[in-house]
Amino acid sequence: MKRILLIAAAVLLMILTAACGKGNSSSAPATTAPQPATDAPYIDTQLSEPEWTYAEGTLQLLGGDSTALATGKDEILYFAIVMNKDGSQELRFKLSDTVATKLKNQSADATYTMTLNDETIGTATLNSDGTEAIITKENTVGDITQVASKIRGLAQ
């Protein structure tokens, strides 16, 4: 009989202590409002597109006679480093619609020079609709990943 009373008391004690856990306890940390997320620049892209990112510094696309064809963030919107299926890398620069319209009538074999803060990145060609300037690994001044890091502001 004593065993039954001890077991019943233990069960009753467990039920009482479990029921007390639903309320606020004084040892629980006070909840605060969540901090707002930082406004990090983000470019929403489709899976079939390169992972575009903004450039740190002033990009400039120069024509064969060194005239500026596109300058700054309003005309060269963003860039990406792309790995092709054959393993080669290239830098792509997305141009604004205004610049693409202006360059669409250029010769297909024309080459351009891309600069970052007036320092040459490499020799570029345009894609068929003039919306992207492309610099291949062979046409880059220096290592292509180091150049990409420099454009992103991650390296000097």
Coordinates of N, CA and C in Angstrom, one line a residue:
M1 N 0.8 -1.2 0.0 CA 0.0 0.0 0.0 C 0.9 1.3 0.0
K2 N 2.0 1.2 0.7 CA 2.9 2.3 0.8 C 3.5 2.6 -0.6
R3 N 3.8 1.5 -1.3 CA 4.3 1.7 -2.7 C 3.3 2.4 -3.6
I4 N 2.1 2.0 -3.5 CA 1.1 2.7 -4.4 C 1.0 4.1 -4.0
L5 N 1.0 4.5 -2.7 CA 0.9 5.9 -2.3 C 2.2 6.6 -2.8
L6 N 3.3 6.0 -2.7 CA 4.6 6.7 -3.1 C 4.6 6.9 -4.6
I7 N 4.1 5.9 -5.4 CA 4.0 6.0 -6.9 C 3.0 7.1 -7.2
A8 N 1.9 7.1 -6.6 CA 0.8 8.1 -6.8 C 1.3 9.5 -6.5
A9 N 2.1 9.7 -5.4 CA 2.6 11.0 -5.0 C 3.7 11.4 -6.1
A10 N 4.5 10.5 -6.5 CA 5.5 10.8 -7.5 C 4.8 11.3 -8.8
V11 N 3.8 10.5 -9.3 CA 3.1 10.9 -10.5 C 2.4 12.2 -10.4
L12 N 1.8 12.5 -9.2 CA 1.1 13.8 -9.0 C 2.1 14.9 -8.9
L13 N 3.3 14.7 -8.4 CA 4.4 15.7 -8.3 C 4.9 16.0 -9.7
M14 N 5.0 15.0 -10.6 CA 5.4 15.2 -12.0 C 4.4 16.0 -12.7
I15 N 3.1 15.7 -12.5 CA 2.1 16.4 -13.2 C 2.1 17.9 -12.8
L16 N 2.2 18.1 -11.6 CA 2.2 19.5 -11.1 C 3.4 20.3 -11.6
T17 N 4.6 19.7 -11.6 CA 5.8 20.4 -12.1 C 5.7 20.6 -13.6
A18 N 5.1 19.7 -14.4 CA 5.0 19.8 -15.8 C 4.0 20.9 -16.1
A19 N 3.0 21.0 -15.4 CA 1.9 22.0 -15.6 C 2.5 23.4 -15.4
C20 N 3.5 23.6 -14.5 CA 4.0 24.9 -14.2 C 4.9 25.4 -15.3
G21 N 5.3 24.6 -16.2 CA 6.2 25.0 -17.2 C 5.6 25.8 -18.3
K22 N 4.3 26.0 -18.4 CA 3.7 26.7 -19.5 C 3.7 28.2 -19.3
G23 N 3.8 28.7 -18.2 CA 3.8 30.1 -17.9 C 5.2 30.7 -18.2
N24 N 5.2 32.1 -18.0 CA 6.5 32.8 -18.2 C 7.3 32.6 -16.9
S25 N 8.5 32.3 -17.0 CA 9.4 32.1 -15.9 C 10.3 33.4 -15.8
S26 N 10.6 33.7 -14.6 CA 11.4 34.9 -14.4 C 12.9 34.7 -14.8
S27 N 13.3 33.5 -15.0 CA 14.7 33.3 -15.5 C 14.8 33.3 -17.0
A28 N 13.7 33.3 -17.7 CA 13.7 33.3 -19.2 C 14.1 34.7 -19.7
P29 N 14.9 34.8 -20.7 CA 15.4 36.1 -21.2 C 14.2 36.9 -21.8
A30 N 14.2 38.2 -21.7 CA 13.1 39.0 -22.2 C 13.2 39.0 -23.7
T31 N 12.1 38.9 -24.4 CA 12.1 38.9 -25.8 C 12.2 40.4 -26.3
T32 N 12.9 40.6 -27.4 CA 13.0 41.9 -28.0 C 12.6 41.8 -29.4
A33 N 12.3 43.0 -30.0 CA 11.8 43.0 -31.4 C 13.0 42.6 -32.2
P34 N 12.8 41.9 -33.3 CA 13.9 41.5 -34.2 C 14.5 42.7 -34.8
Q35 N 15.8 42.6 -35.0 CA 16.6 43.7 -35.7 C 16.3 43.7 -37.2
P36 N 16.1 44.8 -37.8 CA 15.9 44.8 -39.2 C 17.1 44.3 -40.0
A37 N 16.8 43.6 -41.1 CA 17.9 43.1 -41.9 C 18.7 44.3 -42.5
T38 N 20.0 44.1 -42.8 CA 20.8 45.1 -43.4 C 20.4 45.2 -44.9
D39 N 20.6 46.3 -45.5 CA 20.2 46.5 -46.9 C 21.4 46.1 -47.8
A40 N 21.8 44.9 -47.7 CA 22.9 44.4 -48.6 C 22.4 44.4 -50.0
P41 N 23.2 44.8 -51.0 CA 22.7 44.8 -52.4 C 22.5 43.4 -52.8
Y42 N 21.4 43.1 -53.4 CA 21.1 41.8 -53.9 C 20.4 41.9 -55.3
I43 N 20.8 41.1 -56.2 CA 20.3 41.1 -57.5 C 19.5 39.8 -57.7
D44 N 18.3 39.8 -57.9 CA 17.4 38.6 -58.1 C 17.6 38.2 -59.5
T45 N 18.2 37.0 -59.7 CA 18.4 36.4 -61.0 C 17.8 35.0 -61.1
Q46 N 17.5 34.7 -62.3 CA 17.0 33.3 -62.6 C 18.2 32.3 -62.5
L47 N 17.8 31.1 -62.3 CA 18.9 30.0 -62.2 C 19.7 29.9 -63.5
S48 N 19.0 30.2 -64.7 CA 19.7 30.1 -65.9 C 20.7 31.2 -66.2
E49 N 20.7 32.3 -65.4 CA 21.5 33.4 -65.6 C 22.8 33.4 -64.7
P50 N 23.8 34.1 -65.0 CA 25.0 34.2 -64.1 C 24.6 34.9 -62.8
E51 N 25.4 34.7 -61.8 CA 25.1 35.3 -60.5 C 25.7 36.7 -60.5
W52 N 24.8 37.7 -60.9 CA 25.2 39.1 -61.1 C 25.5 39.7 -59.7
T53 N 26.5 40.6 -59.7 CA 26.8 41.4 -58.5 C 27.2 42.8 -58.9
Y54 N 27.1 43.7 -58.0 CA 27.5 45.1 -58.2 C 29.0 45.3 -58.1
A55 N 29.5 46.2 -58.9 CA 30.9 46.6 -58.9 C 31.2 47.7 -57.9
E56 N 32.3 47.6 -57.3 CA 32.8 48.6 -56.4 C 33.8 49.5 -57.2
G57 N 33.5 50.7 -57.4 CA 34.4 51.5 -58.3 C 33.6 51.9 -59.6
T58 N 34.3 52.6 -60.4 CA 33.7 53.0 -61.7 C 34.2 52.2 -62.9
L59 N 33.3 51.5 -63.5 CA 33.5 50.7 -64.7 C 33.3 51.6 -65.9
Q60 N 34.1 51.4 -66.9 CA 34.0 52.1 -68.1 C 34.3 51.2 -69.3
L61 N 33.4 51.3 -70.3 CA 33.6 50.6 -71.6 C 34.0 51.6 -72.6
L62 N 35.2 51.3 -73.2 CA 35.8 52.2 -74.1 C 35.8 51.6 -75.5
G63 N 35.5 52.4 -76.5 CA 35.6 52.0 -77.9 C 37.0 51.9 -78.4
G64 N 37.1 51.5 -79.7 CA 38.5 51.3 -80.3 C 39.3 52.5 -80.3
D65 N 38.6 53.7 -80.4 CA 39.3 55.0 -80.4 C 39.4 55.6 -79.0
S66 N 39.2 54.8 -77.9 CA 39.3 55.2 -76.5 C 38.2 56.1 -76.1
T67 N 37.1 56.2 -76.8 CA 36.0 57.0 -76.4 C 35.1 56.2 -75.5
A68 N 34.6 56.9 -74.4 CA 33.7 56.2 -73.5 C 32.4 55.9 -74.1
L69 N 32.0 54.6 -74.1 CA 30.7 54.2 -74.6 C 29.7 54.0 -73.5
A70 N 30.2 53.6 -72.4 CA 29.4 53.3 -71.2 C 30.2 53.6 -70.0
T71 N 29.7 54.3 -69.0 CA 30.4 54.7 -67.8 C 29.5 54.6 -66.6
G72 N 30.0 54.0 -65.5 CA 29.3 54.1 -64.2 C 28.1 53.1 -64.1
K73 N 27.5 53.1 -62.9 CA 26.5 52.2 -62.5 C 25.2 52.3 -63.3
D74 N 24.9 53.5 -63.9 CA 23.7 53.6 -64.7 C 23.8 53.0 -66.1
E75 N 25.0 52.8 -66.6 CA 25.2 52.3 -67.9 C 25.8 50.9 -67.9
I76 N 26.7 50.6 -66.9 CA 27.2 49.2 -66.7 C 26.6 48.8 -65.4
L77 N 25.5 48.0 -65.5 CA 24.6 47.8 -64.3 C 25.3 46.8 -63.3
Y78 N 25.9 45.7 -63.7 CA 26.5 44.8 -62.8 C 27.4 43.8 -63.6
F79 N 28.1 42.9 -62.9 CA 29.0 42.0 -63.6 C 28.9 40.6 -62.9
A80 N 29.5 39.6 -63.6 CA 29.5 38.3 -63.1 C 30.8 37.6 -63.6
I81 N 31.3 36.7 -62.8 CA 32.3 35.8 -63.3 C 31.7 34.5 -63.6
V82 N 31.9 34.0 -64.8 CA 31.1 32.8 -65.3 C 32.1 31.7 -65.6
M83 N 31.7 30.5 -65.3 CA 32.4 29.3 -65.6 C 31.7 28.6 -66.7
N84 N 32.3 28.5 -67.9 CA 31.6 27.9 -69.1 C 31.7 26.3 -68.9
K85 N 30.9 25.6 -69.8 CA 30.8 24.2 -69.7 C 32.2 23.6 -70.0
D86 N 33.0 24.2 -70.8 CA 34.4 23.7 -71.1 C 35.4 24.0 -70.1
G87 N 35.0 24.6 -69.0 CA 35.9 24.9 -67.9 C 36.6 26.3 -68.0
S88 N 36.4 27.0 -69.1 CA 36.9 28.3 -69.2 C 36.1 29.4 -68.4
Q89 N 36.8 30.4 -68.0 CA 36.1 31.5 -67.2 C 36.1 32.7 -68.1
E90 N 35.1 33.6 -67.7 CA 35.0 34.9 -68.4 C 34.2 35.8 -67.5
L91 N 34.5 37.1 -67.7 CA 33.8 38.2 -67.0 C 32.7 38.7 -67.9
R92 N 31.5 38.9 -67.4 CA 30.4 39.4 -68.1 C 29.9 40.7 -67.4
F93 N 29.7 41.7 -68.2 CA 29.2 43.0 -67.7 C 27.9 43.3 -68.4
K94 N 26.8 43.4 -67.6 CA 25.5 43.7 -68.0 C 25.4 45.2 -68.3
L95 N 25.0 45.5 -69.6 CA 24.8 46.9 -70.0 C 23.4 47.3 -70.0
S96 N 23.1 48.6 -69.8 CA 21.8 49.1 -69.8 C 21.2 49.0 -71.2
D97 N 19.8 49.1 -71.2 CA 19.1 49.0 -72.5 C 19.6 50.2 -73.4
T98 N 19.8 51.3 -72.8 CA 20.2 52.5 -73.6 C 21.5 52.2 -74.3
V99 N 22.5 51.7 -73.6 CA 23.8 51.4 -74.1 C 23.7 50.3 -75.1
A100 N 22.9 49.3 -74.8 CA 22.7 48.1 -75.7 C 22.2 48.6 -77.1
T101 N 21.2 49.5 -77.1 CA 20.6 50.0 -78.3 C 21.7 50.8 -79.1
K102 N 22.5 51.5 -78.4 CA 23.5 52.3 -79.1 C 24.6 51.4 -79.7
L103 N 24.9 50.3 -79.0 CA 26.0 49.4 -79.5 C 25.5 48.3 -80.4
K104 N 24.2 48.1 -80.5 CA 23.7 47.0 -81.3 C 24.1 47.0 -82.8
N105 N 24.3 48.2 -83.3 CA 24.7 48.3 -84.7 C 26.2 48.3 -85.0
Q106 N 27.0 48.1 -83.9 CA 28.4 48.0 -84.1 C 28.8 46.7 -84.8
S107 N 30.0 46.7 -85.4 CA 30.5 45.5 -86.1 C 30.7 44.4 -85.1
A108 N 30.4 43.2 -85.6 CA 30.4 42.0 -84.7 C 31.9 41.7 -84.3
D109 N 32.8 42.1 -85.0 CA 34.2 41.8 -84.7 C 34.9 42.9 -84.0
A110 N 34.2 44.0 -83.6 CA 34.7 45.1 -82.9 C 35.1 44.7 -81.5
T111 N 36.2 45.2 -81.0 CA 36.7 45.0 -79.6 C 36.6 46.3 -78.8
Y112 N 36.5 46.1 -77.6 CA 36.3 47.2 -76.6 C 37.3 47.0 -75.5
T113 N 37.5 48.0 -74.7 CA 38.4 47.9 -73.5 C 37.5 48.3 -72.3
M114 N 37.6 47.4 -71.3 CA 36.8 47.6 -70.1 C 37.9 48.1 -69.0
T115 N 37.5 49.2 -68.3 CA 38.4 49.7 -67.2 C 37.7 49.7 -65.9
L116 N 38.4 49.7 -64.8 CA 37.9 49.9 -63.5 C 38.7 51.0 -62.9
N117 N 38.1 52.1 -62.5 CA 38.8 53.2 -62.0 C 40.0 53.6 -62.9
D118 N 39.7 53.7 -64.2 CA 40.7 54.1 -65.2 C 41.9 53.1 -65.3
E119 N 41.8 51.9 -64.8 CA 42.8 50.9 -64.9 C 42.2 49.8 -65.8
T120 N 42.9 49.4 -66.8 CA 42.4 48.4 -67.8 C 42.2 47.0 -67.2
I121 N 41.0 46.5 -67.4 CA 40.7 45.1 -67.0 C 41.0 44.1 -68.1
G122 N 40.6 44.5 -69.3 CA 40.8 43.6 -70.4 C 40.1 44.0 -71.7
T123 N 40.2 43.2 -72.7 CA 39.6 43.5 -74.0 C 38.3 42.8 -74.0
A124 N 37.2 43.5 -74.4 CA 35.9 42.9 -74.3 C 35.3 42.8 -75.7
T125 N 34.3 41.9 -75.9 CA 33.5 41.8 -77.1 C 32.0 41.8 -76.6
L126 N 31.1 42.1 -77.5 CA 29.7 42.2 -77.1 C 29.0 40.9 -77.5
N127 N 28.0 40.5 -76.8 CA 27.1 39.4 -77.2 C 26.3 39.9 -78.4
S128 N 25.5 39.0 -78.9 CA 24.8 39.3 -80.2 C 23.8 40.4 -80.1
D129 N 23.1 40.6 -78.9 CA 22.2 41.7 -78.8 C 22.7 42.9 -78.1
G130 N 24.0 42.9 -77.8 CA 24.6 44.1 -77.2 C 24.3 44.4 -75.8
T131 N 23.8 43.4 -75.1 CA 23.4 43.7 -73.7 C 24.5 43.3 -72.7
E132 N 25.5 42.6 -73.2 CA 26.6 42.2 -72.3 C 28.0 42.4 -73.0
A133 N 28.9 42.9 -72.2 CA 30.3 42.9 -72.7 C 31.0 41.7 -72.0
I134 N 31.8 41.0 -72.8 CA 32.4 39.8 -72.3 C 33.9 39.8 -72.4
I135 N 34.6 39.5 -71.3 CA 36.0 39.4 -71.3 C 36.4 38.0 -71.0
T136 N 37.1 37.4 -71.9 CA 37.5 36.0 -71.7 C 38.8 36.0 -70.9
K137 N 39.1 34.8 -70.4 CA 40.3 34.7 -69.5 C 41.6 35.1 -70.3
E138 N 41.6 34.8 -71.6 CA 42.8 35.1 -72.4 C 42.9 36.6 -72.6
N139 N 41.8 37.4 -72.5 CA 41.9 38.8 -72.8 C 41.9 39.6 -71.5
T140 N 42.1 39.0 -70.4 CA 42.1 39.7 -69.1 C 43.5 40.1 -68.8
V141 N 43.6 41.3 -68.2 CA 44.9 41.8 -67.7 C 45.1 41.2 -66.3
G142 N 45.9 40.1 -66.2 CA 46.1 39.4 -64.9 C 45.2 38.2 -64.8
D143 N 45.1 37.7 -63.6 CA 44.3 36.5 -63.3 C 42.8 36.9 -63.2
I144 N 41.9 36.2 -63.8 CA 40.5 36.6 -63.9 C 39.8 36.6 -62.6
T145 N 40.2 35.7 -61.7 CA 39.5 35.7 -60.4 C 40.0 36.8 -59.5
Q146 N 41.3 37.2 -59.6 CA 41.8 38.3 -58.9 C 41.1 39.6 -59.4
V147 N 40.9 39.7 -60.7 CA 40.3 40.9 -61.3 C 38.8 41.0 -60.8
A148 N 38.1 39.8 -60.8 CA 36.8 39.8 -60.3 C 36.7 40.2 -58.8
S149 N 37.6 39.8 -58.0 CA 37.7 40.2 -56.6 C 37.9 41.7 -56.5
K150 N 38.8 42.2 -57.3 CA 39.1 43.6 -57.3 C 37.8 44.4 -57.7
I151 N 37.1 44.0 -58.7 CA 35.9 44.7 -59.1 C 34.8 44.7 -58.0
R152 N 34.7 43.6 -57.3 CA 33.8 43.5 -56.1 C 34.2 44.3 -54.9
G153 N 35.5 44.8 -54.9 CA 36.0 45.5 -53.8 C 36.6 44.6 -52.7
L154 N 36.9 43.4 -53.0 CA 37.4 42.4 -52.1 C 38.9 42.4 -52.0
A155 N 39.6 42.9 -53.0 CA 41.0 42.9 -53.1 C 41.5 44.3 -53.7
Q156 N 42.7 44.6 -53.4 CA 43.3 45.8 -53.9 C 44.1 45.6 -55.2

